[in-house]
Short mmCIF file of C-alpha atoms in Angstrom, two decimals:
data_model
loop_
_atom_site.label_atom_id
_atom_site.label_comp_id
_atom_site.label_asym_id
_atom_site.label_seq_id
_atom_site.Cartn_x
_atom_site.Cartn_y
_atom_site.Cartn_z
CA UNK L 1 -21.86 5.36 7.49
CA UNK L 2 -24.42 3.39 5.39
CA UNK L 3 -23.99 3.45 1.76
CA UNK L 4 -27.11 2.25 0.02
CA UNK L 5 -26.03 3.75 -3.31
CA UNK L 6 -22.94 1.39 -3.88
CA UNK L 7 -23.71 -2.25 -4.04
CA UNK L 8 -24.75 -2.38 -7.46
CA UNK L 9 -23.55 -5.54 -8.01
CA UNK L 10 -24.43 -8.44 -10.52
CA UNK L 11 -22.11 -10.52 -12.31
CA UNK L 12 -18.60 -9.65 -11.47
CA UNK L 13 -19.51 -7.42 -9.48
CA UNK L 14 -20.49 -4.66 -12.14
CA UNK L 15 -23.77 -2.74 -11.42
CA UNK L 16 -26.38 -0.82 -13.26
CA UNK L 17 -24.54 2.37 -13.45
CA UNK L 18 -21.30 0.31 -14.38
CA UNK L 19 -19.98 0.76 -18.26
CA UNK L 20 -20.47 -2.64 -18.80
CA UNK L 21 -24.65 -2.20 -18.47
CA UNK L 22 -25.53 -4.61 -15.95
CA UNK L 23 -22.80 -7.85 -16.85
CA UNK L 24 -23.27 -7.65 -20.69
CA UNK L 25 -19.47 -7.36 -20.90
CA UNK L 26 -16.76 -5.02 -21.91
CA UNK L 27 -15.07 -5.38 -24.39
CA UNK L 28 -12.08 -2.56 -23.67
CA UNK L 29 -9.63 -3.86 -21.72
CA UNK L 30 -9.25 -0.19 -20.19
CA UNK L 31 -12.88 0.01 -18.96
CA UNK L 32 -13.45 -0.79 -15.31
CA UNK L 33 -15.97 -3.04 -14.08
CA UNK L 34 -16.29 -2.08 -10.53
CA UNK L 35 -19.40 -0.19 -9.52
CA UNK L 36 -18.28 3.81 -10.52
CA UNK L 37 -19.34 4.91 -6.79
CA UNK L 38 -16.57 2.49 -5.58
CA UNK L 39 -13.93 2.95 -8.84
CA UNK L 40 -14.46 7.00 -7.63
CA UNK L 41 -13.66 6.13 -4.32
CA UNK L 42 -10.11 4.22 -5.15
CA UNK L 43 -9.68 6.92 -7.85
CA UNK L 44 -9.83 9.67 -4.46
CA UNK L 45 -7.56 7.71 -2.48
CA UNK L 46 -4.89 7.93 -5.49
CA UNK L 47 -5.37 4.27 -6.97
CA UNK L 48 -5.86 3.14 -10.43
CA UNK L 49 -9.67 1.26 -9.72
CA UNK L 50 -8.08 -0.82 -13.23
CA UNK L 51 -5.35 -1.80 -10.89
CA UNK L 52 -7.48 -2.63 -8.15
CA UNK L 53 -10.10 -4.33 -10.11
CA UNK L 54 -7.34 -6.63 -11.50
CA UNK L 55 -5.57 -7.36 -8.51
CA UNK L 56 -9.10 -8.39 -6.97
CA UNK L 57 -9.85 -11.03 -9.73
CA UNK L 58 -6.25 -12.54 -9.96
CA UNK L 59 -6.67 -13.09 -6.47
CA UNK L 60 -10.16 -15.17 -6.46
CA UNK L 61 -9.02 -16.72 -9.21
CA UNK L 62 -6.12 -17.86 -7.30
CA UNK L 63 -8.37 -19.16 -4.78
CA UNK L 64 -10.39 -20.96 -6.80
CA UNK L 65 -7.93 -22.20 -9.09
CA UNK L 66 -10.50 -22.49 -12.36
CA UNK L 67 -13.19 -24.63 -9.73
CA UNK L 68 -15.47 -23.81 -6.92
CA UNK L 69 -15.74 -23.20 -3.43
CA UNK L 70 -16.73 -26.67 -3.12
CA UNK L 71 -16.87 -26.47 1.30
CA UNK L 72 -18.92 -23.57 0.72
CA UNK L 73 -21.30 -25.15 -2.40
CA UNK L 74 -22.09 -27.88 -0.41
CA UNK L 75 -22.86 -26.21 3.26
CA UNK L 76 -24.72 -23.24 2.36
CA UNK L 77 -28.08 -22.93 0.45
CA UNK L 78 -27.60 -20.96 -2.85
CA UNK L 79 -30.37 -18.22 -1.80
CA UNK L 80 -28.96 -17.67 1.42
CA UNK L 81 -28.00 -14.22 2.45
CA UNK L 82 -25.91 -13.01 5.92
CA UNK L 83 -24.52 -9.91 7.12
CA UNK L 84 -20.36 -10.26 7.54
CA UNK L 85 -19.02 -8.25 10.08
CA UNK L 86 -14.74 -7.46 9.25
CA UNK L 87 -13.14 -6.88 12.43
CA UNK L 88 -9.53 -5.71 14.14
CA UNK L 89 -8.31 -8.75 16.38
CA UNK L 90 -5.72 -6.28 17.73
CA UNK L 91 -5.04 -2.48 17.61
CA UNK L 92 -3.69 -0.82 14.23
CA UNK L 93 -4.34 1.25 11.86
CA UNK L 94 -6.40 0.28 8.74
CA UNK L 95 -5.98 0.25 5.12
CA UNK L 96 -7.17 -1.64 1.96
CA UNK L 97 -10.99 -0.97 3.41
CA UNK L 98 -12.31 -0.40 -0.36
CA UNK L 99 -10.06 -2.98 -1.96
CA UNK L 100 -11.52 -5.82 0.21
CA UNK L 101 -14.69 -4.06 -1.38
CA UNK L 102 -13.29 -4.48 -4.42
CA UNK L 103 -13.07 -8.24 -3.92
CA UNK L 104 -16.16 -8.82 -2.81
CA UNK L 105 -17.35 -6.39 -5.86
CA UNK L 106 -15.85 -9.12 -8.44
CA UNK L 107 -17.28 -12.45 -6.08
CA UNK L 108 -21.07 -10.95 -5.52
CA UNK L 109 -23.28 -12.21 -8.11
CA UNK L 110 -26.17 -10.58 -6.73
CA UNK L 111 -27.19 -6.86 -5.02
CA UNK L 112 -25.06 -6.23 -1.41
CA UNK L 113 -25.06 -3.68 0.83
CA UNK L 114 -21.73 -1.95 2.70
CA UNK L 115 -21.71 0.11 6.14
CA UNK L 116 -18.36 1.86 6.54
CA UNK L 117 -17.72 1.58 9.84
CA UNK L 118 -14.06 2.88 10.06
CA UNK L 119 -11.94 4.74 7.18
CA UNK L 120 -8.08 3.79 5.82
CA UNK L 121 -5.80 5.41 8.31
CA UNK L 122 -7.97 5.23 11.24
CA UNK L 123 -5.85 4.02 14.30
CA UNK L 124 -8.27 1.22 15.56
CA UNK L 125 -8.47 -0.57 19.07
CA UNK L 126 -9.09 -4.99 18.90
CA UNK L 127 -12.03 -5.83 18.90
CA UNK L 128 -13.28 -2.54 16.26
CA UNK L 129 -16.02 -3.54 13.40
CA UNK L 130 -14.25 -2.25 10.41
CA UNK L 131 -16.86 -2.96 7.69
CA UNK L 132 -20.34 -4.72 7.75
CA UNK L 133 -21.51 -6.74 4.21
CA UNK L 134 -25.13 -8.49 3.59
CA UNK L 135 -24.58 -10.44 0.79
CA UNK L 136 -25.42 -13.60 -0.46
CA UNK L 137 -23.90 -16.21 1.88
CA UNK L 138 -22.07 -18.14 -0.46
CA UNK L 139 -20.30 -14.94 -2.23
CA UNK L 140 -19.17 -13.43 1.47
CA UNK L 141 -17.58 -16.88 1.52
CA UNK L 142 -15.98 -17.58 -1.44
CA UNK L 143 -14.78 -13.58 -1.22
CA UNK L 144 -13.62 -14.11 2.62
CA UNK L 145 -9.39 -15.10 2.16
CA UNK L 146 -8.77 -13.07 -0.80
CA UNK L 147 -10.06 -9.91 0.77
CA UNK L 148 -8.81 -10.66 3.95
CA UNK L 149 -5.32 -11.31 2.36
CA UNK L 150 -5.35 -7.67 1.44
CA UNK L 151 -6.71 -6.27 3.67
CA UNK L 152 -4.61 -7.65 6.54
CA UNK L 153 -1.75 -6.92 4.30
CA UNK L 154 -1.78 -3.29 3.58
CA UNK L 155 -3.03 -2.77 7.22
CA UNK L 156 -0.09 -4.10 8.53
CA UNK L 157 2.25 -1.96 6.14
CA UNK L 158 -0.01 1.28 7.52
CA UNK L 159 0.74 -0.23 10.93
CA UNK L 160 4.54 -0.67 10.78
CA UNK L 161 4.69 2.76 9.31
CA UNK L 162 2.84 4.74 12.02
CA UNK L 163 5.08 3.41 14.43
CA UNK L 164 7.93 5.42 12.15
CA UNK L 165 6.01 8.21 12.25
CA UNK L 166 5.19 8.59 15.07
CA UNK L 167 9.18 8.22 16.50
CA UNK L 168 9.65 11.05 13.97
CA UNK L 169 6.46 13.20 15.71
CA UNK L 170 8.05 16.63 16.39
CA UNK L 171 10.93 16.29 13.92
CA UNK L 172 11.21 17.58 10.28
CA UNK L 173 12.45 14.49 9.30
CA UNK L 174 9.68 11.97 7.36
CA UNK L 175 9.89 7.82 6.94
CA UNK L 176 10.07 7.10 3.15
CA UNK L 177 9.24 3.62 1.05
CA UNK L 178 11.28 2.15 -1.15
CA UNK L 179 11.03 -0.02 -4.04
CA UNK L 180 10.87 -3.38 -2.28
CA UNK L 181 7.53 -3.93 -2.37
CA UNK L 182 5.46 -7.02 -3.22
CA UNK L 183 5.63 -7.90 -7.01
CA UNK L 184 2.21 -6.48 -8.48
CA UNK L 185 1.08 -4.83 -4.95
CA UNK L 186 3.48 -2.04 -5.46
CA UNK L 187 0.55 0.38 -5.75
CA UNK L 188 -1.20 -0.95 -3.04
CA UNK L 189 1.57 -1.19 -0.49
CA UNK L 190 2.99 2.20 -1.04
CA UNK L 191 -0.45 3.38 -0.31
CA UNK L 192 -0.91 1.98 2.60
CA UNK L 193 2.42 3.75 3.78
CA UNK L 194 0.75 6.82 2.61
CA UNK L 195 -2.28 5.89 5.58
CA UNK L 196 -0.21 5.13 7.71
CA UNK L 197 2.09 8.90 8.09
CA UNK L 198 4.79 7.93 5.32
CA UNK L 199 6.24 9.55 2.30
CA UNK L 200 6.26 7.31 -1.05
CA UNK L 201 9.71 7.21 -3.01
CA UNK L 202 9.90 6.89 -6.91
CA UNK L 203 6.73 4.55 -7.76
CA UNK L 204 8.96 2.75 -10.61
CA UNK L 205 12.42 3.26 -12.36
CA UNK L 206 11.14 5.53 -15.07
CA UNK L 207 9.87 8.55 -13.23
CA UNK L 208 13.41 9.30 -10.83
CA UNK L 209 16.44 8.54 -11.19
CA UNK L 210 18.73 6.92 -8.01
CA UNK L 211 22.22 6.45 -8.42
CA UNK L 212 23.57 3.53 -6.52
CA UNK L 213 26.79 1.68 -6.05
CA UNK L 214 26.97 -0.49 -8.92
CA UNK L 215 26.02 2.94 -10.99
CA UNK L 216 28.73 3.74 -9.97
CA UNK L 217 30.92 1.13 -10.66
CA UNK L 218 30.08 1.31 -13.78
CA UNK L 219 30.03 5.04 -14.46
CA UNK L 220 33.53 5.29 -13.30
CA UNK L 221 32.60 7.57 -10.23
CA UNK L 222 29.79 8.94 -8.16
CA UNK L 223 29.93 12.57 -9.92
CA UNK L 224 30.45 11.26 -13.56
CA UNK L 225 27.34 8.67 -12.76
CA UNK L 226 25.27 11.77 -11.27
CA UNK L 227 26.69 13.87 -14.75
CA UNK L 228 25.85 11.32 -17.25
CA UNK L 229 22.42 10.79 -16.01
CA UNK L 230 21.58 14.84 -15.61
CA UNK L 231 23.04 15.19 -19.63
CA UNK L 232 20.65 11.91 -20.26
CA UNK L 233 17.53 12.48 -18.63
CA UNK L 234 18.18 16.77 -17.33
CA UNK L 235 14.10 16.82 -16.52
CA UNK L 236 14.27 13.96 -14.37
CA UNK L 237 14.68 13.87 -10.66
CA UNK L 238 18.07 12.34 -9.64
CA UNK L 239 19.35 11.25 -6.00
CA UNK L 240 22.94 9.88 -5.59
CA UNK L 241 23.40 7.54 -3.22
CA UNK L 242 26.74 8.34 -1.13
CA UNK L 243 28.94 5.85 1.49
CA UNK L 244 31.00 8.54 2.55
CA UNK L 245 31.75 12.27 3.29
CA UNK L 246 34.45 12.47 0.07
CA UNK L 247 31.34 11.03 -2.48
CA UNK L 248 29.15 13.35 -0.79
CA UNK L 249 31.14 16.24 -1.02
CA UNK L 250 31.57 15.53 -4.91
CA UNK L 251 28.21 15.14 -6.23
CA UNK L 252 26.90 18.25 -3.71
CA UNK L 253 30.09 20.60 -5.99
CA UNK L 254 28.26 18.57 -9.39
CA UNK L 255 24.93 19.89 -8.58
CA UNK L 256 23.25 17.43 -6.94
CA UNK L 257 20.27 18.29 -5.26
CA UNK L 258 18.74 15.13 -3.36
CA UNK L 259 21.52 12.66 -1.76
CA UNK L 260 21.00 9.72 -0.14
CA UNK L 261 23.64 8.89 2.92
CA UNK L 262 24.30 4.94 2.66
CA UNK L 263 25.15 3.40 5.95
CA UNK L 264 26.29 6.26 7.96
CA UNK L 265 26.12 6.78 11.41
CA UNK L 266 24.41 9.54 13.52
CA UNK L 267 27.28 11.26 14.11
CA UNK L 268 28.46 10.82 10.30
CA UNK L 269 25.10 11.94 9.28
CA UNK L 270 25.33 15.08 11.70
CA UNK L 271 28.47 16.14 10.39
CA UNK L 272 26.95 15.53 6.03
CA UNK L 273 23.66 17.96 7.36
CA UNK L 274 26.45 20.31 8.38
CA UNK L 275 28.31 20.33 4.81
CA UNK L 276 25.43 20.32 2.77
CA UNK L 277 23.94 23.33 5.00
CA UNK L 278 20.52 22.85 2.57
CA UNK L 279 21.87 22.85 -0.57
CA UNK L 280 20.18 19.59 -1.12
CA UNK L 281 17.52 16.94 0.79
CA UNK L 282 19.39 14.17 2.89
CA UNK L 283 17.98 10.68 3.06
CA UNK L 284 19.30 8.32 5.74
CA UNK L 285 19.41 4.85 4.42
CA UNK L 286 21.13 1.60 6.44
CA UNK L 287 21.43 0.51 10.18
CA UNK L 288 17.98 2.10 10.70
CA UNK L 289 16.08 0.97 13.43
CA UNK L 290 12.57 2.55 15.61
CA UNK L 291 15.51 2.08 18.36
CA UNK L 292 17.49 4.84 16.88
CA UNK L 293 15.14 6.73 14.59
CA UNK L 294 15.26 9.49 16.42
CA UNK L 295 18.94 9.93 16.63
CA UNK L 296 18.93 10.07 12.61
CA UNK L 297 16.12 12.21 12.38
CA UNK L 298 17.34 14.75 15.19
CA UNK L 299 20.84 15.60 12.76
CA UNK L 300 18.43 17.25 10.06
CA UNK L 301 18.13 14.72 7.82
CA UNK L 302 14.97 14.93 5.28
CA UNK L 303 13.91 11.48 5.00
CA UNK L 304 14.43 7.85 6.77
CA UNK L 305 14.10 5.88 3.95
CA UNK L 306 13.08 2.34 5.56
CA UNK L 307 12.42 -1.18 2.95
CA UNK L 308 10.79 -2.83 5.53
CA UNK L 309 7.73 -0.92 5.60
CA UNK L 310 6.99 -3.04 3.03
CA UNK L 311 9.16 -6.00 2.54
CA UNK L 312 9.18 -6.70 6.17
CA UNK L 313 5.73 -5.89 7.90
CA UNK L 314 3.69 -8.18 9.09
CA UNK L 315 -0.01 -8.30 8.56
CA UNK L 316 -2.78 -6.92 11.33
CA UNK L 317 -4.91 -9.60 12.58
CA UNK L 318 -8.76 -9.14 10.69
CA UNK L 319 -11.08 -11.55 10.65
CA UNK L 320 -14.56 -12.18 9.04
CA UNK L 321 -17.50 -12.66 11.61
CA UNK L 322 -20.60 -13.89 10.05
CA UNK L 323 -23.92 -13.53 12.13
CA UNK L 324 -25.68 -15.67 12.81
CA UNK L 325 -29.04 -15.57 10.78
CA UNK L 326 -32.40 -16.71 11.68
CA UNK L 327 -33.25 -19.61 9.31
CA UNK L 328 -29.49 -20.16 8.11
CA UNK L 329 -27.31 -22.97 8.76
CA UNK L 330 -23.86 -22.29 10.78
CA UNK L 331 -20.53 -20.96 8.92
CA UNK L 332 -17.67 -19.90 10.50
CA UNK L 333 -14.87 -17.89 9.28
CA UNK L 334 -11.42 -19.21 7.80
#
C-alpha cells in the first residue's frame, strides 16, 4: 500500500506533525523524533519507537563516524531525488520493515515517500520488492548499510525461527528465545522471533526469575535456590532449571510451577512430562536441533527454548535497487 501521510520528514527525520515542530529540537530526552504515523506503527508492533529511534541514529552515526558520505557527496548532485526499491535476494520471511524506515526517517533531510509492499512476517519468495522509497538521492545513500544491516538482521532471526515453527506445526509444543541476543538489539531481535512463529522468554533479568546451575551452587540446592527466590521476590515468575529426574522431582514437591529440563534426552524428557503430569510447564533446553525437534516436542514438552534464534542466525539476503532516473547520474547499491 501507498502511504502518502508518513514521510514527513525534515531534519532528522522529524516531520510537521512530529513534537519537535518541524526540526526546532527537543529538548526531552523522552520525546521521539520519528514522524508519529511511523512511532504509532513500532508502538503496534510492541516496540519502544525511543528504542528504535536510537538504535537508528547510533547506527548512521556509526557509519559516518562524525564525517560524510564522501563517495556519495561527490557522485550525486545534492537536489537529486530516486525511487529505492528494497528487495529479497532469496526466500524468507521479513522483519525490521519499519525500522529500516526508521533509518531512513533520521538520514532524510527532506520530504520522502514509502509504498509498503510486503508486511513483517510475510514469508517472501527471491526476487519480492519489500519496500519502495523516493527520496533525495544522496539520503537513500547515506541511509542504504545501516538499514540494510537491520533489516537483513532481524529477517534472518524471523527466518531461522519459522523453520522451528514450522517442525513444531501440529504439536503443542512452541520454540522460545532466550537471552542471548545482540547487546542493544535485544528488543529488536526478540521481535523478530515474535514474526517469525516464536514465543519470547524473560525480556531482561528483572521481570522473571531462572534458576540455573551456578544458582544453585551457590544456594546450596535446586529446591532451597527455587525457596529463597519465591520468599525474595513471591510475585515474580520463577523457572528452575533441572539436569536430572531427582532435581526435577524436588523443586516440582517445592512448588515449582515452570521447569526447565537441561540437557535431557527424548526419552528422559518423556519420562519428566510423565512425573510432572501438568503440574507445571516443561521447557526443553540442550542438544536441540530442527533434526530432532520433533522428537522433543512430541513427549509434551511446553517450550523448545533455542539461543540460536538469535545468537546464531544468519541474515536474509536484501539489497537496495535504485532506478534508474531520467536525468540522474548512475549509483549502484553497496
Amino acid at each position: 500500500m501507498t502511504t502518502p501521510d508518513l514521510p514527513l520528514a525534515s531534519s532528522g527525520g522529524c516531520g510537521d506533525g512530529c513534537a519537535c515542530h518541524g526540526g526546532e529540537g527537543h529538548d526531552d530526552p523522552m520525546e521521539c523524533g520519528l514522524d508519529p504515523a511511523l512511532a504509532q506503527l513500532l508502538a503496534e508492533q510492541g516496540l519502544d519507537p525511543l528504542l528504535v529511534e536510537d538504535v537508528a541514529n547510533l547506527a548512521v552515526a556509526e557509519d559516518l563516524d562524525n564525517g560524510v558520505d564522501v563517495t556519495t557527496e561527490a557522485t550525486i548532485p545534492e537536489d537529486a531525488v530516486a525511487t529505492a526499491d528494497f528487495v529479497a535476494r532469496e526466500a524468507g520471511v521479513v522483519a525490521g520493515l519499519r525500522v529500516a524506515e526508521a533509518v531512513l526517517s533520521v538520514v532524510c533531510t527532506d520530504e520522502f515517500e514509502v509504498e509498503r509492499l510486503a508486511e513483517d512476517g510475510d514469508r517472501v519468495a527471491a526476487g519480492r520488492r519489500l519496500l519502495s522509497v523516493t527520496a533525495r538521492t544522496r539520503d537513500l545513500l547515506t541511509a542504504e548499510r545501516s538499514a540494510l544491516n537491520l533489516l537483513s538482521r532481524l529477517s534472518g532471526v524471523a527466518t531461522a525461527t519459522r523453520a522451528w515453527a514450522d517442525v513444531l506445526d501440529g504439536t503443542a509444543a512452541r520454540v522460545r528465545d532466550t537471552r542471548k541476543t545482540t547487546p542493544g538489539l535485544r528488543a529488536l531481535e526478540k521481535f523478530a522471533v515474535r514474526m517469525g512463529g516464536g514465543v519470547n522468554h524473560r525480556m531482561s533479568l528483572s521481570d522473571a526469575a531462572l534458576v540455573k546451575d551456578n544458582h544453585v551452587v551457590a544456594a546450596g540446592g535446586v529446591a532451597e535456590a527455587f525457596k529463597a527466590v519465591r520468599e525474595r521476590f513471591p510475585e515474580v515468575p520463577i523457572e528452575v532449571e533441572v539436569d536430572t529426574l531427582h532435581q526435577l522431582r524436588e523443586v516440582l514437591d517445592a512448588g515449582a510451577d515452570l521447569i526447565l529440563l537441561d540437557n535431557f534426552t527424548p526419552e528422559e524428557t518423556s519420562e519428566a512430562v510423565g512425573i510432572v503430569a501438568g503440574r507445571a510447564t516443561l521447557e526443553s533446553s540442550g542438544r536441540l536441533a530442527l533434526e530432532n525437534a520433533r522428537a522433543y516436542a512430541e513427549t509434551g514438552v511446553d517450550y523448545l527454548s533455542v539461543g540460536a534464534l538469535t545468537h546464531s542466525s544468519r541474515i536474509l539476503d536484501i539489497g537496495l535497487d535504485l532506478r534508474e532516473t531520467e536525468g540522474a547520474p548512475e549509483a549502484g547499491a553497496e
